[in-house]
mmCIF file with all atom_site columns, C-alpha atoms in Angstrom:
data_model
loop_
_atom_site.group_PDB
_atom_site.id
_atom_site.type_symbol
_atom_site.label_atom_id
_atom_site.label_alt_id
_atom_site.label_comp_id
_atom_site.label_asym_id
_atom_site.label_entity_id
_atom_site.label_seq_id
_atom_site.pdbx_PDB_ins_code
_atom_site.Cartn_x
_atom_site.Cartn_y
_atom_site.Cartn_z
_atom_site.occupancy
_atom_site.B_iso_or_equiv
_atom_site.pdbx_formal_charge
_atom_site.auth_seq_id
_atom_site.auth_comp_id
_atom_site.auth_asym_id
_atom_site.auth_atom_id
_atom_site.pdbx_PDB_model_num
ATOM 1   C CA . UNK A 1 1  ? 0.000   0.000  0.000   1.00 93.00 ? 1  UNK A CA 1
ATOM 2   C CA . UNK A 1 2  ? 1.287   3.434  -0.947  1.00 96.00 ? 2  UNK A CA 1
ATOM 3   C CA . UNK A 1 3  ? 0.364   6.725  0.666   1.00 97.00 ? 3  UNK A CA 1
ATOM 4   C CA . UNK A 1 4  ? 0.471   10.200 -0.853  1.00 98.00 ? 4  UNK A CA 1
ATOM 5   C CA . UNK A 1 5  ? -0.446  13.684 0.286   1.00 98.00 ? 5  UNK A CA 1
ATOM 6   C CA . UNK A 1 6  ? -1.282  16.032 -2.566  1.00 98.00 ? 6  UNK A CA 1
ATOM 7   C CA . UNK A 1 7  ? -1.573  19.804 -2.375  1.00 98.00 ? 7  UNK A CA 1
ATOM 8   C CA . UNK A 1 8  ? -4.622  20.837 -4.380  1.00 98.00 ? 8  UNK A CA 1
ATOM 9   C CA . UNK A 1 9  ? -5.827  24.333 -5.231  1.00 97.00 ? 9  UNK A CA 1
ATOM 10  C CA . UNK A 1 10 ? -9.446  25.323 -5.792  1.00 96.00 ? 10 UNK A CA 1
ATOM 11  C CA . UNK A 1 11 ? -11.357 23.090 -3.414  1.00 97.00 ? 11 UNK A CA 1
ATOM 12  C CA . UNK A 1 12 ? -13.655 25.453 -1.562  1.00 96.00 ? 12 UNK A CA 1
ATOM 13  C CA . UNK A 1 13 ? -16.798 23.743 -0.283  1.00 96.00 ? 13 UNK A CA 1
ATOM 14  C CA . UNK A 1 14 ? -18.532 20.517 0.556   1.00 95.00 ? 14 UNK A CA 1
ATOM 15  C CA . UNK A 1 15 ? -19.443 19.945 -3.086  1.00 96.00 ? 15 UNK A CA 1
ATOM 16  C CA . UNK A 1 16 ? -15.738 20.045 -3.950  1.00 97.00 ? 16 UNK A CA 1
ATOM 17  C CA . UNK A 1 17 ? -15.014 17.470 -1.254  1.00 97.00 ? 17 UNK A CA 1
ATOM 18  C CA . UNK A 1 18 ? -17.667 15.193 -2.735  1.00 97.00 ? 18 UNK A CA 1
ATOM 19  C CA . UNK A 1 19 ? -16.395 15.701 -6.288  1.00 97.00 ? 19 UNK A CA 1
ATOM 20  C CA . UNK A 1 20 ? -12.810 14.810 -5.361  1.00 98.00 ? 20 UNK A CA 1
ATOM 21  C CA . UNK A 1 21 ? -13.479 12.050 -2.842  1.00 98.00 ? 21 UNK A CA 1
ATOM 22  C CA . UNK A 1 22 ? -16.183 10.574 -5.069  1.00 98.00 ? 22 UNK A CA 1
ATOM 23  C CA . UNK A 1 23 ? -14.132 10.466 -8.266  1.00 98.00 ? 23 UNK A CA 1
ATOM 24  C CA . UNK A 1 24 ? -10.840 9.347  -6.696  1.00 98.00 ? 24 UNK A CA 1
ATOM 25  C CA . UNK A 1 25 ? -12.600 6.883  -4.413  1.00 98.00 ? 25 UNK A CA 1
ATOM 26  C CA . UNK A 1 26 ? -14.125 5.132  -7.425  1.00 98.00 ? 26 UNK A CA 1
ATOM 27  C CA . UNK A 1 27 ? -10.727 4.341  -8.979  1.00 98.00 ? 27 UNK A CA 1
ATOM 28  C CA . UNK A 1 28 ? -9.693  0.696  -8.818  1.00 97.00 ? 28 UNK A CA 1
ATOM 29  C CA . UNK A 1 29 ? -6.877  0.337  -6.330  1.00 97.00 ? 29 UNK A CA 1
ATOM 30  C CA . UNK A 1 30 ? -7.708  3.416  -4.254  1.00 98.00 ? 30 UNK A CA 1
ATOM 31  C CA . UNK A 1 31 ? -8.344  2.266  -0.701  1.00 97.00 ? 31 UNK A CA 1
ATOM 32  C CA . UNK A 1 32 ? -8.877  5.596  1.052   1.00 97.00 ? 32 UNK A CA 1
ATOM 33  C CA . UNK A 1 33 ? -9.139  9.234  0.084   1.00 98.00 ? 33 UNK A CA 1
ATOM 34  C CA . UNK A 1 34 ? -9.587  12.164 2.414   1.00 98.00 ? 34 UNK A CA 1
ATOM 35  C CA . UNK A 1 35 ? -9.882  15.848 1.516   1.00 98.00 ? 35 UNK A CA 1
ATOM 36  C CA . UNK A 1 36 ? -8.854  18.529 3.987   1.00 97.00 ? 36 UNK A CA 1
ATOM 37  C CA . UNK A 1 37 ? -10.383 21.810 2.781   1.00 96.00 ? 37 UNK A CA 1
ATOM 38  C CA . UNK A 1 38 ? -8.529  23.936 5.307   1.00 96.00 ? 38 UNK A CA 1
ATOM 39  C CA . UNK A 1 39 ? -5.108  22.461 4.556   1.00 97.00 ? 39 UNK A CA 1
ATOM 40  C CA . UNK A 1 40 ? -5.938  22.180 0.824   1.00 97.00 ? 40 UNK A CA 1
ATOM 41  C CA . UNK A 1 41 ? -4.766  18.597 0.726   1.00 98.00 ? 41 UNK A CA 1
ATOM 42  C CA . UNK A 1 42 ? -5.938  15.262 -0.579  1.00 98.00 ? 42 UNK A CA 1
ATOM 43  C CA . UNK A 1 43 ? -4.588  12.231 1.267   1.00 98.00 ? 43 UNK A CA 1
ATOM 44  C CA . UNK A 1 44 ? -4.755  8.940  -0.602  1.00 98.00 ? 44 UNK A CA 1
ATOM 45  C CA . UNK A 1 45 ? -3.889  5.331  0.101   1.00 98.00 ? 45 UNK A CA 1
ATOM 46  C CA . UNK A 1 46 ? -3.638  3.134  -2.961  1.00 98.00 ? 46 UNK A CA 1
ATOM 47  C CA . UNK A 1 47 ? -2.267  -0.122 -4.310  1.00 97.00 ? 47 UNK A CA 1
ATOM 48  C CA . UNK A 1 48 ? 0.420   0.793  -6.796  1.00 94.00 ? 48 UNK A CA 1
ATOM 49  C CA . UNK A 1 49 ? -0.061  -2.425 -8.724  1.00 95.00 ? 49 UNK A CA 1
ATOM 50  C CA . UNK A 1 50 ? -3.627  -1.290 -9.562  1.00 96.00 ? 50 UNK A CA 1
ATOM 51  C CA . UNK A 1 51 ? -3.433  2.484  -9.957  1.00 97.00 ? 51 UNK A CA 1
ATOM 52  C CA . UNK A 1 52 ? -0.702  5.084  -10.427 1.00 97.00 ? 52 UNK A CA 1
ATOM 53  C CA . UNK A 1 53 ? -0.316  8.366  -8.613  1.00 97.00 ? 53 UNK A CA 1
ATOM 54  C CA . UNK A 1 54 ? -0.435  10.038 -12.040 1.00 97.00 ? 54 UNK A CA 1
ATOM 55  C CA . UNK A 1 55 ? -3.882  8.547  -12.637 1.00 98.00 ? 55 UNK A CA 1
ATOM 56  C CA . UNK A 1 56 ? -5.061  9.854  -9.259  1.00 98.00 ? 56 UNK A CA 1
ATOM 57  C CA . UNK A 1 57 ? -3.711  13.338 -10.025 1.00 98.00 ? 57 UNK A CA 1
ATOM 58  C CA . UNK A 1 58 ? -5.335  13.286 -13.456 1.00 98.00 ? 58 UNK A CA 1
ATOM 59  C CA . UNK A 1 59 ? -8.686  12.356 -11.887 1.00 98.00 ? 59 UNK A CA 1
ATOM 60  C CA . UNK A 1 60 ? -8.487  15.317 -9.506  1.00 98.00 ? 60 UNK A CA 1
ATOM 61  C CA . UNK A 1 61 ? -7.533  17.666 -12.343 1.00 98.00 ? 61 UNK A CA 1
ATOM 62  C CA . UNK A 1 62 ? -10.444 16.357 -14.413 1.00 97.00 ? 62 UNK A CA 1
ATOM 63  C CA . UNK A 1 63 ? -12.755 17.603 -11.654 1.00 96.00 ? 63 UNK A CA 1
ATOM 64  C CA . UNK A 1 64 ? -11.374 21.104 -12.228 1.00 96.00 ? 64 UNK A CA 1
ATOM 65  C CA . UNK A 1 65 ? -8.696  21.422 -9.556  1.00 97.00 ? 65 UNK A CA 1
ATOM 66  C CA . UNK A 1 66 ? -4.985  22.099 -9.803  1.00 97.00 ? 66 UNK A CA 1
ATOM 67  C CA . UNK A 1 67 ? -2.275  19.957 -8.225  1.00 97.00 ? 67 UNK A CA 1
ATOM 68  C CA . UNK A 1 68 ? 0.489   22.197 -6.880  1.00 95.00 ? 68 UNK A CA 1
ATOM 69  C CA . UNK B 2 1  ? -43.156 39.309 -13.090 1.00 93.00 ? 1  UNK B CA 1
ATOM 70  C CA . UNK B 2 2  ? -41.171 40.225 -10.003 1.00 96.00 ? 2  UNK B CA 1
ATOM 71  C CA . UNK B 2 3  ? -37.419 40.610 -9.781  1.00 97.00 ? 3  UNK B CA 1
ATOM 72  C CA . UNK B 2 4  ? -35.227 40.259 -6.724  1.00 98.00 ? 4  UNK B CA 1
ATOM 73  C CA . UNK B 2 5  ? -31.512 40.424 -6.008  1.00 98.00 ? 5  UNK B CA 1
ATOM 74  C CA . UNK B 2 6  ? -30.452 38.446 -2.954  1.00 98.00 ? 6  UNK B CA 1
ATOM 75  C CA . UNK B 2 7  ? -27.124 38.668 -1.146  1.00 98.00 ? 7  UNK B CA 1
ATOM 76  C CA . UNK B 2 8  ? -26.025 35.137 -0.332  1.00 98.00 ? 8  UNK B CA 1
ATOM 77  C CA . UNK B 2 9  ? -23.024 34.001 1.721   1.00 97.00 ? 9  UNK B CA 1
ATOM 78  C CA . UNK B 2 10 ? -21.130 30.762 1.252   1.00 96.00 ? 10 UNK B CA 1
ATOM 79  C CA . UNK B 2 11 ? -21.315 30.193 -2.498  1.00 97.00 ? 11 UNK B CA 1
ATOM 80  C CA . UNK B 2 12 ? -17.726 29.473 -3.497  1.00 96.00 ? 12 UNK B CA 1
ATOM 81  C CA . UNK B 2 13 ? -17.482 27.350 -6.622  1.00 96.00 ? 13 UNK B CA 1
ATOM 82  C CA . UNK B 2 14 ? -19.179 26.009 -9.712  1.00 95.00 ? 14 UNK B CA 1
ATOM 83  C CA . UNK B 2 15 ? -20.865 23.264 -7.717  1.00 96.00 ? 15 UNK B CA 1
ATOM 84  C CA . UNK B 2 16 ? -22.477 25.906 -5.517  1.00 97.00 ? 16 UNK B CA 1
ATOM 85  C CA . UNK B 2 17 ? -23.752 27.709 -8.617  1.00 97.00 ? 17 UNK B CA 1
ATOM 86  C CA . UNK B 2 18 ? -25.315 24.473 -9.833  1.00 97.00 ? 18 UNK B CA 1
ATOM 87  C CA . UNK B 2 19 ? -26.833 23.700 -6.429  1.00 97.00 ? 19 UNK B CA 1
ATOM 88  C CA . UNK B 2 20 ? -28.481 27.128 -6.166  1.00 98.00 ? 20 UNK B CA 1
ATOM 89  C CA . UNK B 2 21 ? -29.481 27.624 -9.799  1.00 98.00 ? 21 UNK B CA 1
ATOM 90  C CA . UNK B 2 22 ? -30.674 24.024 -10.045 1.00 98.00 ? 22 UNK B CA 1
ATOM 91  C CA . UNK B 2 23 ? -32.839 24.048 -6.937  1.00 98.00 ? 23 UNK B CA 1
ATOM 92  C CA . UNK B 2 24 ? -34.301 27.542 -7.383  1.00 98.00 ? 24 UNK B CA 1
ATOM 93  C CA . UNK B 2 25 ? -34.758 27.024 -11.119 1.00 98.00 ? 25 UNK B CA 1
ATOM 94  C CA . UNK B 2 26 ? -36.923 23.967 -10.448 1.00 98.00 ? 26 UNK B CA 1
ATOM 95  C CA . UNK B 2 27 ? -39.461 25.938 -8.387  1.00 98.00 ? 27 UNK B CA 1
ATOM 96  C CA . UNK B 2 28 ? -42.798 26.530 -10.087 1.00 97.00 ? 28 UNK B CA 1
ATOM 97  C CA . UNK B 2 29 ? -43.069 30.175 -11.011 1.00 97.00 ? 29 UNK B CA 1
ATOM 98  C CA . UNK B 2 30 ? -39.335 30.893 -11.181 1.00 98.00 ? 30 UNK B CA 1
ATOM 99  C CA . UNK B 2 31 ? -38.547 32.127 -14.670 1.00 97.00 ? 31 UNK B CA 1
ATOM 100 C CA . UNK B 2 32 ? -34.865 32.929 -14.354 1.00 97.00 ? 32 UNK B CA 1
ATOM 101 C CA . UNK B 2 33 ? -32.151 32.548 -11.757 1.00 98.00 ? 33 UNK B CA 1
ATOM 102 C CA . UNK B 2 34 ? -28.567 33.700 -12.047 1.00 98.00 ? 34 UNK B CA 1
ATOM 103 C CA . UNK B 2 35 ? -25.780 33.332 -9.494  1.00 98.00 ? 35 UNK B CA 1
ATOM 104 C CA . UNK B 2 36 ? -22.882 35.776 -9.438  1.00 97.00 ? 36 UNK B CA 1
ATOM 105 C CA . UNK B 2 37 ? -20.109 34.161 -7.380  1.00 96.00 ? 37 UNK B CA 1
ATOM 106 C CA . UNK B 2 38 ? -17.943 37.263 -7.332  1.00 96.00 ? 38 UNK B CA 1
ATOM 107 C CA . UNK B 2 39 ? -20.728 39.618 -6.222  1.00 97.00 ? 39 UNK B CA 1
ATOM 108 C CA . UNK B 2 40 ? -22.205 36.914 -3.947  1.00 97.00 ? 40 UNK B CA 1
ATOM 109 C CA . UNK B 2 41 ? -25.665 37.499 -5.364  1.00 98.00 ? 41 UNK B CA 1
ATOM 110 C CA . UNK B 2 42 ? -28.576 35.496 -6.698  1.00 98.00 ? 42 UNK B CA 1
ATOM 111 C CA . UNK B 2 43 ? -30.805 37.315 -9.189  1.00 98.00 ? 43 UNK B CA 1
ATOM 112 C CA . UNK B 2 44 ? -34.281 35.857 -9.676  1.00 98.00 ? 44 UNK B CA 1
ATOM 113 C CA . UNK B 2 45 ? -37.294 36.607 -11.822 1.00 98.00 ? 45 UNK B CA 1
ATOM 114 C CA . UNK B 2 46 ? -40.496 34.967 -10.660 1.00 98.00 ? 46 UNK B CA 1
ATOM 115 C CA . UNK B 2 47 ? -44.259 35.090 -10.881 1.00 97.00 ? 47 UNK B CA 1
ATOM 116 C CA . UNK B 2 48 ? -45.515 36.114 -7.483  1.00 94.00 ? 48 UNK B CA 1
ATOM 117 C CA . UNK B 2 49 ? -48.844 34.384 -8.032  1.00 95.00 ? 49 UNK B CA 1
ATOM 118 C CA . UNK B 2 50 ? -46.952 31.054 -8.224  1.00 96.00 ? 50 UNK B CA 1
ATOM 119 C CA . UNK B 2 51 ? -44.073 31.390 -5.784  1.00 97.00 ? 51 UNK B CA 1
ATOM 120 C CA . UNK B 2 52 ? -43.089 33.682 -2.933  1.00 97.00 ? 52 UNK B CA 1
ATOM 121 C CA . UNK B 2 53 ? -39.728 35.292 -2.307  1.00 97.00 ? 53 UNK B CA 1
ATOM 122 C CA . UNK B 2 54 ? -39.748 33.553 1.080   1.00 97.00 ? 54 UNK B CA 1
ATOM 123 C CA . UNK B 2 55 ? -39.993 30.185 -0.665  1.00 98.00 ? 55 UNK B CA 1
ATOM 124 C CA . UNK B 2 56 ? -37.045 31.112 -2.903  1.00 98.00 ? 56 UNK B CA 1
ATOM 125 C CA . UNK B 2 57 ? -34.962 32.186 0.093   1.00 98.00 ? 57 UNK B CA 1
ATOM 126 C CA . UNK B 2 58 ? -35.866 28.997 1.945   1.00 98.00 ? 58 UNK B CA 1
ATOM 127 C CA . UNK B 2 59 ? -34.761 26.912 -1.056  1.00 98.00 ? 59 UNK B CA 1
ATOM 128 C CA . UNK B 2 60 ? -31.362 28.632 -1.112  1.00 98.00 ? 60 UNK B CA 1
ATOM 129 C CA . UNK B 2 61 ? -30.962 28.161 2.641   1.00 98.00 ? 61 UNK B CA 1
ATOM 130 C CA . UNK B 2 62 ? -31.856 24.485 2.293   1.00 97.00 ? 62 UNK B CA 1
ATOM 131 C CA . UNK B 2 63 ? -28.814 24.114 0.023   1.00 96.00 ? 63 UNK B CA 1
ATOM 132 C CA . UNK B 2 64 ? -26.668 25.307 2.917   1.00 96.00 ? 64 UNK B CA 1
ATOM 133 C CA . UNK B 2 65 ? -26.237 29.030 2.175   1.00 97.00 ? 65 UNK B CA 1
ATOM 134 C CA . UNK B 2 66 ? -27.124 32.089 4.210   1.00 97.00 ? 66 UNK B CA 1
ATOM 135 C CA . UNK B 2 67 ? -29.205 35.000 2.960   1.00 97.00 ? 67 UNK B CA 1
ATOM 136 C CA . UNK B 2 68 ? -27.765 38.237 4.310   1.00 95.00 ? 68 UNK B CA 1
#
């Protein structure tokens, strides 16, 4: 199991939390995902034989947010 | 046709725009609804024989925003 903490710009409300946690959480291989609005972070735990960190970042960007 | 411009706190992103425009727009008697994120306003045009301004305000509050 891998862990990553991403800094993400643009998440501002509960809808944003749902959009990010919902989309990332649906990826095969993602075990846990947790958004912290205040810290502007997304914490993920994933199996790196099923999903790449690049794929996770791309999924967040597809929801309209920027990885910094 | 009546027009109103409401000052609304807490709308911060595109999801908030959808939540407010979607819910208010579905009310019988509401002809137009337009959120301005920057100005923190919701502009509505409605038929006051079909819907009240109180009902519109209540609908916005039910989405989690405060009328100021």
